[in-house]
Every structure is written in C-alpha cells, then in structure tokens.
Amino acid sequence: MKIAISIDDAVFKDVEALAKKLHCSRSEVFSTAVKEFVGHEKSRQLLDALNAAYARDETTEEKTVREKAKRAY
C-alpha cells in the first residue's frame, strides 16, 4: 500500500543514509521502523494490563490457594 507522509528534512536524510548503508529501500526502513514501534506499543499495553491486574490486593481465596500451592510444592 502506498501512503504519503510528511517528515523533517533531517529525518529524511537519516533514513536515506540508513537505507543506503543497509542496501534497502526507504520504504523498507520506514516499514521496519513502524513494525517495531507498533510491536513495542503492544508490549507496553500488555505490560500495563499485567501490572494493573497484579497491583490489586489478593483475595482471601487467592491467598489460600497460593499458600496451599506453596505447601504442596
């Protein structure tokens, strides 16, 4: 898919230099960068969700199950 974006001249020059160094197209550089950014954002959202889930206090039932599991282990 083709898109049009606006970027700073300095960023464009950096992308040009990187594409040349890596022997790939500017499109590949941008595509790779966006994939990594999206993946990083998904990971951050998952971590935030996990942190929120584990931040709450343990219920009495959860504490009992955890203690039983520790004794069984």
PDB file of N, CA, C and O in Angstrom, chain B, residues numbered from 101:
ATOM      1  N   MET B 101       0.850  -1.162   0.000  1.00  0.00           N
ATOM      2  CA  MET B 101       0.000   0.000   0.000  1.00  0.00           C
ATOM      3  C   MET B 101       0.900   1.230   0.000  1.00  0.00           C
ATOM      4  O   MET B 101       1.910   1.279   0.701  1.00  0.00           O
ATOM      5  N   LYS B 102       0.525   2.190  -0.775  1.00  0.00           N
ATOM      6  CA  LYS B 102       1.278   3.438  -0.813  1.00  0.00           C
ATOM      7  C   LYS B 102       0.596   4.465   0.078  1.00  0.00           C
ATOM      8  O   LYS B 102      -0.631   4.547   0.141  1.00  0.00           O
ATOM      9  N   ILE B 103       1.424   5.248   0.767  1.00  0.00           N
ATOM     10  CA  ILE B 103       0.909   6.342   1.590  1.00  0.00           C
ATOM     11  C   ILE B 103       1.816   7.549   1.394  1.00  0.00           C
ATOM     12  O   ILE B 103       2.924   7.429   0.871  1.00  0.00           O
ATOM     13  N   ALA B 104       1.341   8.689   1.811  1.00  0.00           N
ATOM     14  CA  ALA B 104       2.160   9.901   1.779  1.00  0.00           C
ATOM     15  C   ALA B 104       2.284  10.407   3.210  1.00  0.00           C
ATOM     16  O   ALA B 104       1.293  10.517   3.933  1.00  0.00           O
ATOM     17  N   ILE B 105       3.513  10.712   3.607  1.00  0.00           N
ATOM     18  CA  ILE B 105       3.745  11.240   4.947  1.00  0.00           C
ATOM     19  C   ILE B 105       4.644  12.464   4.848  1.00  0.00           C
ATOM     20  O   ILE B 105       5.354  12.653   3.861  1.00  0.00           O
ATOM     21  N   SER B 106       4.602  13.276   5.870  1.00  0.00           N
ATOM     22  CA  SER B 106       5.499  14.424   5.951  1.00  0.00           C
ATOM     23  C   SER B 106       6.465  14.190   7.100  1.00  0.00           C
ATOM     24  O   SER B 106       6.056  13.838   8.206  1.00  0.00           O
ATOM     25  N   ILE B 107       7.758  14.390   6.827  1.00  0.00           N
ATOM     26  CA  ILE B 107       8.779  14.222   7.866  1.00  0.00           C
ATOM     27  C   ILE B 107       9.775  15.368   7.757  1.00  0.00           C
ATOM     28  O   ILE B 107       9.875  16.030   6.724  1.00  0.00           O
ATOM     29  N   ASP B 108      10.498  15.585   8.826  1.00  0.00           N
ATOM     30  CA  ASP B 108      11.546  16.608   8.825  1.00  0.00           C
ATOM     31  C   ASP B 108      12.642  16.237   7.832  1.00  0.00           C
ATOM     32  O   ASP B 108      12.888  15.060   7.568  1.00  0.00           O
ATOM     33  N   ASP B 109      13.280  17.237   7.300  1.00  0.00           N
ATOM     34  CA  ASP B 109      14.374  17.008   6.356  1.00  0.00           C
ATOM     35  C   ASP B 109      15.494  16.185   6.992  1.00  0.00           C
ATOM     36  O   ASP B 109      16.066  15.307   6.346  1.00  0.00           O
ATOM     37  N   ALA B 110      15.802  16.465   8.246  1.00  0.00           N
ATOM     38  CA  ALA B 110      16.876  15.747   8.926  1.00  0.00           C
ATOM     39  C   ALA B 110      16.555  14.260   9.043  1.00  0.00           C
ATOM     40  O   ALA B 110      17.430  13.417   8.847  1.00  0.00           O
ATOM     41  N   VAL B 111      15.300  13.938   9.361  1.00  0.00           N
ATOM     42  CA  VAL B 111      14.890  12.535   9.471  1.00  0.00           C
ATOM     43  C   VAL B 111      14.986  11.869   8.102  1.00  0.00           C
ATOM     44  O   VAL B 111      15.441  10.731   7.990  1.00  0.00           O
ATOM     45  N   PHE B 112      14.559  12.580   7.067  1.00  0.00           N
ATOM     46  CA  PHE B 112      14.630  12.033   5.712  1.00  0.00           C
ATOM     47  C   PHE B 112      16.072  11.710   5.339  1.00  0.00           C
ATOM     48  O   PHE B 112      16.354  10.652   4.777  1.00  0.00           O
ATOM     49  N   LYS B 113      16.981  12.626   5.656  1.00  0.00           N
ATOM     50  CA  LYS B 113      18.397  12.394   5.344  1.00  0.00           C
ATOM     51  C   LYS B 113      18.931  11.187   6.105  1.00  0.00           C
ATOM     52  O   LYS B 113      19.693  10.391   5.556  1.00  0.00           O
ATOM     53  N   ASP B 114      18.535  11.049   7.366  1.00  0.00           N
ATOM     54  CA  ASP B 114      18.968   9.894   8.159  1.00  0.00           C
ATOM     55  C   ASP B 114      18.445   8.594   7.568  1.00  0.00           C
ATOM     56  O   ASP B 114      19.165   7.597   7.514  1.00  0.00           O
ATOM     57  N   VAL B 115      17.193   8.604   7.127  1.00  0.00           N
ATOM     58  CA  VAL B 115      16.601   7.406   6.520  1.00  0.00           C
ATOM     59  C   VAL B 115      17.302   7.076   5.212  1.00  0.00           C
ATOM     60  O   VAL B 115      17.591   5.912   4.932  1.00  0.00           O
ATOM     61  N   GLU B 116      17.573   8.093   4.416  1.00  0.00           N
ATOM     62  CA  GLU B 116      18.303   7.884   3.159  1.00  0.00           C
ATOM     63  C   GLU B 116      19.652   7.218   3.431  1.00  0.00           C
ATOM     64  O   GLU B 116      20.019   6.245   2.770  1.00  0.00           O
ATOM     65  N   ALA B 117      20.382   7.750   4.405  1.00  0.00           N
ATOM     66  CA  ALA B 117      21.713   7.211   4.726  1.00  0.00           C
ATOM     67  C   ALA B 117      21.602   5.774   5.240  1.00  0.00           C
ATOM     68  O   ALA B 117      22.397   4.914   4.862  1.00  0.00           O
ATOM     69  N   LEU B 118      20.623   5.520   6.096  1.00  0.00           N
ATOM     70  CA  LEU B 118      20.448   4.171   6.632  1.00  0.00           C
ATOM     71  C   LEU B 118      20.063   3.179   5.538  1.00  0.00           C
ATOM     72  O   LEU B 118      20.584   2.065   5.499  1.00  0.00           O
ATOM     73  N   ALA B 119      19.165   3.575   4.662  1.00  0.00           N
ATOM     74  CA  ALA B 119      18.751   2.693   3.564  1.00  0.00           C
ATOM     75  C   ALA B 119      19.950   2.348   2.678  1.00  0.00           C
ATOM     76  O   ALA B 119      20.119   1.207   2.249  1.00  0.00           O
ATOM     77  N   LYS B 120      20.769   3.354   2.417  1.00  0.00           N
ATOM     78  CA  LYS B 120      21.954   3.120   1.586  1.00  0.00           C
ATOM     79  C   LYS B 120      22.912   2.151   2.289  1.00  0.00           C
ATOM     80  O   LYS B 120      23.444   1.228   1.671  1.00  0.00           O
ATOM     81  N   LYS B 121      23.121   2.377   3.593  1.00  0.00           N
ATOM     82  CA  LYS B 121      24.031   1.529   4.370  1.00  0.00           C
ATOM     83  C   LYS B 121      23.537   0.085   4.425  1.00  0.00           C
ATOM     84  O   LYS B 121      24.328  -0.853   4.328  1.00  0.00           O
ATOM     85  N   LEU B 122      22.222  -0.086   4.582  1.00  0.00           N
ATOM     86  CA  LEU B 122      21.633  -1.423   4.696  1.00  0.00           C
ATOM     87  C   LEU B 122      21.291  -2.054   3.347  1.00  0.00           C
ATOM     88  O   LEU B 122      20.827  -3.193   3.288  1.00  0.00           O
ATOM     89  N   HIS B 123      21.521  -1.317   2.276  1.00  0.00           N
ATOM     90  CA  HIS B 123      21.208  -1.790   0.914  1.00  0.00           C
ATOM     91  C   HIS B 123      19.733  -2.170   0.792  1.00  0.00           C
ATOM     92  O   HIS B 123      19.386  -3.245   0.303  1.00  0.00           O
ATOM     93  N   CYS B 124      18.886  -1.265   1.246  1.00  0.00           N
ATOM     94  CA  CYS B 124      17.450  -1.489   1.117  1.00  0.00           C
ATOM     95  C   CYS B 124      16.786  -0.164   0.737  1.00  0.00           C
ATOM     96  O   CYS B 124      17.445   0.870   0.631  1.00  0.00           O
ATOM     97  N   SER B 125      15.500  -0.217   0.541  1.00  0.00           N
ATOM     98  CA  SER B 125      14.780   0.992   0.145  1.00  0.00           C
ATOM     99  C   SER B 125      14.357   1.809   1.362  1.00  0.00           C
ATOM    100  O   SER B 125      14.320   1.303   2.484  1.00  0.00           O
ATOM    101  N   ARG B 126      14.041   3.072   1.126  1.00  0.00           N
ATOM    102  CA  ARG B 126      13.487   3.904   2.201  1.00  0.00           C
ATOM    103  C   ARG B 126      12.203   3.286   2.715  1.00  0.00           C
ATOM    104  O   ARG B 126      11.942   3.306   3.918  1.00  0.00           O
ATOM    105  N   SER B 127      11.404   2.739   1.823  1.00  0.00           N
ATOM    106  CA  SER B 127      10.141   2.119   2.238  1.00  0.00           C
ATOM    107  C   SER B 127      10.386   0.991   3.229  1.00  0.00           C
ATOM    108  O   SER B 127       9.645   0.845   4.201  1.00  0.00           O
ATOM    109  N   GLU B 128      11.418   0.193   2.989  1.00  0.00           N
ATOM    110  CA  GLU B 128      11.741  -0.892   3.921  1.00  0.00           C
ATOM    111  C   GLU B 128      12.159  -0.347   5.280  1.00  0.00           C
ATOM    112  O   GLU B 128      11.793  -0.908   6.313  1.00  0.00           O
ATOM    113  N   VAL B 129      12.923   0.741   5.289  1.00  0.00           N
ATOM    114  CA  VAL B 129      13.341   1.349   6.553  1.00  0.00           C
ATOM    115  C   VAL B 129      12.114   1.826   7.325  1.00  0.00           C
ATOM    116  O   VAL B 129      11.968   1.530   8.511  1.00  0.00           O
ATOM    117  N   PHE B 130      11.233   2.566   6.650  1.00  0.00           N
ATOM    118  CA  PHE B 130      10.033   3.062   7.315  1.00  0.00           C
ATOM    119  C   PHE B 130       9.136   1.916   7.780  1.00  0.00           C
ATOM    120  O   PHE B 130       8.611   1.950   8.892  1.00  0.00           O
ATOM    121  N   SER B 131       8.963   0.913   6.939  1.00  0.00           N
ATOM    122  CA  SER B 131       8.107  -0.217   7.288  1.00  0.00           C
ATOM    123  C   SER B 131       8.644  -0.958   8.510  1.00  0.00           C
ATOM    124  O   SER B 131       7.885  -1.307   9.414  1.00  0.00           O
ATOM    125  N   THR B 132       9.952  -1.193   8.534  1.00  0.00           N
ATOM    126  CA  THR B 132      10.569  -1.865   9.679  1.00  0.00           C
ATOM    127  C   THR B 132      10.419  -1.030  10.947  1.00  0.00           C
ATOM    128  O   THR B 132      10.103  -1.559  12.013  1.00  0.00           O
ATOM    129  N   ALA B 133      10.646   0.261  10.827  1.00  0.00           N
ATOM    130  CA  ALA B 133      10.532   1.145  11.991  1.00  0.00           C
ATOM    131  C   ALA B 133       9.104   1.158  12.544  1.00  0.00           C
ATOM    132  O   ALA B 133       8.910   1.126  13.759  1.00  0.00           O
ATOM    133  N   VAL B 134       8.126   1.204  11.674  1.00  0.00           N
ATOM    134  CA  VAL B 134       6.731   1.224  12.123  1.00  0.00           C
ATOM    135  C   VAL B 134       6.356  -0.109  12.759  1.00  0.00           C
ATOM    136  O   VAL B 134       5.677  -0.131  13.785  1.00  0.00           O
ATOM    137  N   LYS B 135       6.788  -1.222  12.165  1.00  0.00           N
ATOM    138  CA  LYS B 135       6.514  -2.540  12.751  1.00  0.00           C
ATOM    139  C   LYS B 135       7.079  -2.632  14.159  1.00  0.00           C
ATOM    140  O   LYS B 135       6.409  -3.115  15.072  1.00  0.00           O
ATOM    141  N   GLU B 136       8.317  -2.168  14.336  1.00  0.00           N
ATOM    142  CA  GLU B 136       8.940  -2.213  15.662  1.00  0.00           C
ATOM    143  C   GLU B 136       8.209  -1.305  16.645  1.00  0.00           C
ATOM    144  O   GLU B 136       8.016  -1.671  17.805  1.00  0.00           O
ATOM    145  N   PHE B 137       7.806  -0.136  16.192  1.00  0.00           N
ATOM    146  CA  PHE B 137       7.088   0.799  17.052  1.00  0.00           C
ATOM    147  C   PHE B 137       5.749   0.211  17.494  1.00  0.00           C
ATOM    148  O   PHE B 137       5.391   0.285  18.670  1.00  0.00           O
ATOM    149  N   VAL B 138       5.020  -0.366  16.559  1.00  0.00           N
ATOM    150  CA  VAL B 138       3.724  -0.976  16.875  1.00  0.00           C
ATOM    151  C   VAL B 138       3.918  -2.156  17.829  1.00  0.00           C
ATOM    152  O   VAL B 138       3.164  -2.301  18.791  1.00  0.00           O
ATOM    153  N   GLY B 139       4.907  -2.987  17.574  1.00  0.00           N
ATOM    154  CA  GLY B 139       5.191  -4.111  18.465  1.00  0.00           C
ATOM    155  C   GLY B 139       5.549  -3.644  19.864  1.00  0.00           C
ATOM    156  O   GLY B 139       5.101  -4.228  20.851  1.00  0.00           O
ATOM    157  N   HIS B 140       6.353  -2.596  19.953  1.00  0.00           N
ATOM    158  CA  HIS B 140       6.726  -2.036  21.255  1.00  0.00           C
ATOM    159  C   HIS B 140       5.494  -1.521  21.983  1.00  0.00           C
ATOM    160  O   HIS B 140       5.351  -1.730  23.188  1.00  0.00           O
ATOM    161  N   GLU B 141       4.612  -0.853  21.267  1.00  0.00           N
ATOM    162  CA  GLU B 141       3.387  -0.317  21.883  1.00  0.00           C
ATOM    163  C   GLU B 141       2.485  -1.444  22.375  1.00  0.00           C
ATOM    164  O   GLU B 141       1.907  -1.342  23.457  1.00  0.00           O
ATOM    165  N   LYS B 142       2.359  -2.514  21.598  1.00  0.00           N
ATOM    166  CA  LYS B 142       1.546  -3.657  22.030  1.00  0.00           C
ATOM    167  C   LYS B 142       2.136  -4.290  23.291  1.00  0.00           C
ATOM    168  O   LYS B 142       1.405  -4.656  24.212  1.00  0.00           O
ATOM    169  N   SER B 143       3.465  -4.416  23.323  1.00  0.00           N
ATOM    170  CA  SER B 143       4.125  -4.975  24.505  1.00  0.00           C
ATOM    171  C   SER B 143       3.900  -4.087  25.727  1.00  0.00           C
ATOM    172  O   SER B 143       3.658  -4.584  26.826  1.00  0.00           O
ATOM    173  N   ARG B 144       3.982  -2.774  25.528  1.00  0.00           N
ATOM    174  CA  ARG B 144       3.776  -1.843  26.630  1.00  0.00           C
ATOM    175  C   ARG B 144       2.352  -1.936  27.156  1.00  0.00           C
ATOM    176  O   ARG B 144       2.136  -1.906  28.368  1.00  0.00           O
ATOM    177  N   GLN B 145       1.383  -2.049  26.261  1.00  0.00           N
ATOM    178  CA  GLN B 145      -0.016  -2.179  26.679  1.00  0.00           C
ATOM    179  C   GLN B 145      -0.234  -3.472  27.456  1.00  0.00           C
ATOM    180  O   GLN B 145      -0.956  -3.479  28.452  1.00  0.00           O
ATOM    181  N   LEU B 146       0.375  -4.556  27.016  1.00  0.00           N
ATOM    182  CA  LEU B 146       0.260  -5.834  27.719  1.00  0.00           C
ATOM    183  C   LEU B 146       0.890  -5.731  29.103  1.00  0.00           C
ATOM    184  O   LEU B 146       0.312  -6.199  30.084  1.00  0.00           O
ATOM    185  N   LEU B 147       2.064  -5.126  29.189  1.00  0.00           N
ATOM    186  CA  LEU B 147       2.722  -4.951  30.478  1.00  0.00           C
ATOM    187  C   LEU B 147       1.879  -4.089  31.417  1.00  0.00           C
ATOM    188  O   LEU B 147       1.757  -4.395  32.603  1.00  0.00           O
ATOM    189  N   ASP B 148       1.301  -3.017  30.887  1.00  0.00           N
ATOM    190  CA  ASP B 148       0.424  -2.165  31.695  1.00  0.00           C
ATOM    191  C   ASP B 148      -0.769  -2.957  32.225  1.00  0.00           C
ATOM    192  O   ASP B 148      -1.154  -2.805  33.384  1.00  0.00           O
ATOM    193  N   ALA B 149      -1.355  -3.805  31.373  1.00  0.00           N
ATOM    194  CA  ALA B 149      -2.501  -4.619  31.784  1.00  0.00           C
ATOM    195  C   ALA B 149      -2.098  -5.622  32.868  1.00  0.00           C
ATOM    196  O   ALA B 149      -2.828  -5.824  33.838  1.00  0.00           O
ATOM    197  N   LEU B 150      -0.935  -6.245  32.695  1.00  0.00           N
ATOM    198  CA  LEU B 150      -0.450  -7.190  33.705  1.00  0.00           C
ATOM    199  C   LEU B 150      -0.161  -6.480  35.022  1.00  0.00           C
ATOM    200  O   LEU B 150      -0.522  -6.973  36.091  1.00  0.00           O
ATOM    201  N   ASN B 151       0.485  -5.336  34.944  1.00  0.00           N
ATOM    202  CA  ASN B 151       0.771  -4.580  36.157  1.00  0.00           C
ATOM    203  C   ASN B 151      -0.511  -4.171  36.873  1.00  0.00           C
ATOM    204  O   ASN B 151      -0.579  -4.221  38.101  1.00  0.00           O
ATOM    205  N   ALA B 152      -1.516  -3.773  36.121  1.00  0.00           N
ATOM    206  CA  ALA B 152      -2.796  -3.392  36.730  1.00  0.00           C
ATOM    207  C   ALA B 152      -3.458  -4.600  37.385  1.00  0.00           C
ATOM    208  O   ALA B 152      -4.032  -4.485  38.468  1.00  0.00           O
ATOM    209  N   ALA B 153      -3.380  -5.749  36.734  1.00  0.00           N
ATOM    210  CA  ALA B 153      -4.006  -6.956  37.275  1.00  0.00           C
ATOM    211  C   ALA B 153      -3.327  -7.404  38.565  1.00  0.00           C
ATOM    212  O   ALA B 153      -3.994  -7.841  39.503  1.00  0.00           O
ATOM    213  N   TYR B 154      -1.995  -7.295  38.610  1.00  0.00           N
ATOM    214  CA  TYR B 154      -1.264  -7.755  39.787  1.00  0.00           C
ATOM    215  C   TYR B 154      -1.139  -6.679  40.864  1.00  0.00           C
ATOM    216  O   TYR B 154      -0.663  -6.961  41.964  1.00  0.00           O
ATOM    217  N   ALA B 155      -1.557  -5.463  40.564  1.00  0.00           N
ATOM    218  CA  ALA B 155      -1.449  -4.379  41.536  1.00  0.00           C
ATOM    219  C   ALA B 155      -2.551  -4.460  42.595  1.00  0.00           C
ATOM    220  O   ALA B 155      -2.405  -3.940  43.701  1.00  0.00           O
ATOM    221  N   ARG B 156      -3.641  -5.113  42.241  1.00  0.00           N
ATOM    222  CA  ARG B 156      -4.754  -5.191  43.200  1.00  0.00           C
ATOM    223  C   ARG B 156      -4.415  -6.167  44.318  1.00  0.00           C
ATOM    224  O   ARG B 156      -3.589  -7.063  44.146  1.00  0.00           O
ATOM    225  N   ASP B 157      -5.050  -5.986  45.447  1.00  0.00           N
ATOM    226  CA  ASP B 157      -4.813  -6.866  46.580  1.00  0.00           C
ATOM    227  C   ASP B 157      -5.342  -8.267  46.301  1.00  0.00           C
ATOM    228  O   ASP B 157      -6.334  -8.452  45.597  1.00  0.00           O
ATOM    229  N   GLU B 158      -4.666  -9.221  46.860  1.00  0.00           N
ATOM    230  CA  GLU B 158      -5.038 -10.626  46.725  1.00  0.00           C
ATOM    231  C   GLU B 158      -6.323 -10.883  47.518  1.00  0.00           C
ATOM    232  O   GLU B 158      -6.472 -10.411  48.645  1.00  0.00           O
ATOM    233  N   THR B 159      -7.241 -11.633  46.919  1.00  0.00           N
ATOM    234  CA  THR B 159      -8.449 -12.007  47.652  1.00  0.00           C
ATOM    235  C   THR B 159      -8.094 -13.098  48.666  1.00  0.00           C
ATOM    236  O   THR B 159      -7.040 -13.726  48.569  1.00  0.00           O
ATOM    237  N   THR B 160      -8.965 -13.313  49.620  1.00  0.00           N
ATOM    238  CA  THR B 160      -8.751 -14.362  50.617  1.00  0.00           C
ATOM    239  C   THR B 160      -8.619 -15.719  49.934  1.00  0.00           C
ATOM    240  O   THR B 160      -7.766 -16.527  50.299  1.00  0.00           O
ATOM    241  N   GLU B 161      -9.462 -15.959  48.948  1.00  0.00           N
ATOM    242  CA  GLU B 161      -9.417 -17.236  48.212  1.00  0.00           C
ATOM    243  C   GLU B 161      -8.081 -17.397  47.488  1.00  0.00           C
ATOM    244  O   GLU B 161      -7.480 -18.470  47.524  1.00  0.00           O
ATOM    245  N   GLU B 162      -7.616 -16.333  46.832  1.00  0.00           N
ATOM    246  CA  GLU B 162      -6.335 -16.408  46.126  1.00  0.00           C
ATOM    247  C   GLU B 162      -5.182 -16.666  47.097  1.00  0.00           C
ATOM    248  O   GLU B 162      -4.264 -17.430  46.798  1.00  0.00           O
ATOM    249  N   LYS B 163      -5.242 -16.032  48.242  1.00  0.00           N
ATOM    250  CA  LYS B 163      -4.188 -16.223  49.241  1.00  0.00           C
ATOM    251  C   LYS B 163      -4.184 -17.675  49.733  1.00  0.00           C
ATOM    252  O   LYS B 163      -3.120 -18.273  49.892  1.00  0.00           O
ATOM    253  N   THR B 164      -5.362 -18.235  49.971  1.00  0.00           N
ATOM    254  CA  THR B 164      -5.473 -19.625  50.421  1.00  0.00           C
ATOM    255  C   THR B 164      -4.903 -20.579  49.374  1.00  0.00           C
ATOM    256  O   THR B 164      -4.140 -21.486  49.704  1.00  0.00           O
ATOM    257  N   VAL B 165      -5.273 -20.372  48.123  1.00  0.00           N
ATOM    258  CA  VAL B 165      -4.783 -21.222  47.034  1.00  0.00           C
ATOM    259  C   VAL B 165      -3.267 -21.108  46.925  1.00  0.00           C
ATOM    260  O   VAL B 165      -2.582 -22.118  46.758  1.00  0.00           O
ATOM    261  N   ARG B 166      -2.732 -19.884  47.017  1.00  0.00           N
ATOM    262  CA  ARG B 166      -1.287 -19.684  46.922  1.00  0.00           C
ATOM    263  C   ARG B 166      -0.556 -20.380  48.069  1.00  0.00           C
ATOM    264  O   ARG B 166       0.479 -21.011  47.855  1.00  0.00           O
ATOM    265  N   GLU B 167      -1.084 -20.269  49.267  1.00  0.00           N
ATOM    266  CA  GLU B 167      -0.456 -20.914  50.427  1.00  0.00           C
ATOM    267  C   GLU B 167      -0.494 -22.447  50.300  1.00  0.00           C
ATOM    268  O   GLU B 167       0.483 -23.119  50.632  1.00  0.00           O
ATOM    269  N   LYS B 168      -1.604 -22.991  49.826  1.00  0.00           N
ATOM    270  CA  LYS B 168      -1.713 -24.445  49.622  1.00  0.00           C
ATOM    271  C   LYS B 168      -0.714 -24.908  48.562  1.00  0.00           C
ATOM    272  O   LYS B 168      -0.091 -25.962  48.695  1.00  0.00           O
ATOM    273  N   ALA B 169      -0.573 -24.104  47.511  1.00  0.00           N
ATOM    274  CA  ALA B 169       0.352 -24.461  46.421  1.00  0.00           C
ATOM    275  C   ALA B 169       1.789 -24.432  46.939  1.00  0.00           C
ATOM    276  O   ALA B 169       2.593 -25.291  46.578  1.00  0.00           O
ATOM    277  N   LYS B 170       2.119 -23.450  47.783  1.00  0.00           N
ATOM    278  CA  LYS B 170       3.466 -23.375  48.344  1.00  0.00           C
ATOM    279  C   LYS B 170       3.764 -24.592  49.210  1.00  0.00           C
ATOM    280  O   LYS B 170       4.865 -25.142  49.158  1.00  0.00           O
ATOM    281  N   ARG B 171       2.774 -25.017  50.014  1.00  0.00           N
ATOM    282  CA  ARG B 171       2.973 -26.189  50.872  1.00  0.00           C
ATOM    283  C   ARG B 171       3.119 -27.463  50.033  1.00  0.00           C
ATOM    284  O   ARG B 171       3.926 -28.335  50.353  1.00  0.00           O
ATOM    285  N   ALA B 172       2.341 -27.560  48.971  1.00  0.00           N
ATOM    286  CA  ALA B 172       2.412 -28.743  48.111  1.00  0.00           C
ATOM    287  C   ALA B 172       3.730 -28.788  47.339  1.00  0.00           C
ATOM    288  O   ALA B 172       4.251 -29.865  47.050  1.00  0.00           O
ATOM    289  N   TYR B 173       4.241 -27.664  47.022  1.00  0.00           N
ATOM    290  CA  TYR B 173       5.500 -27.605  46.275  1.00  0.00           C
ATOM    291  C   TYR B 173       6.643 -28.013  47.147  1.00  0.00           C
ATOM    292  O   TYR B 173       7.789 -28.028  46.697  1.00  0.00           O
TER     293      TYR B 173
END
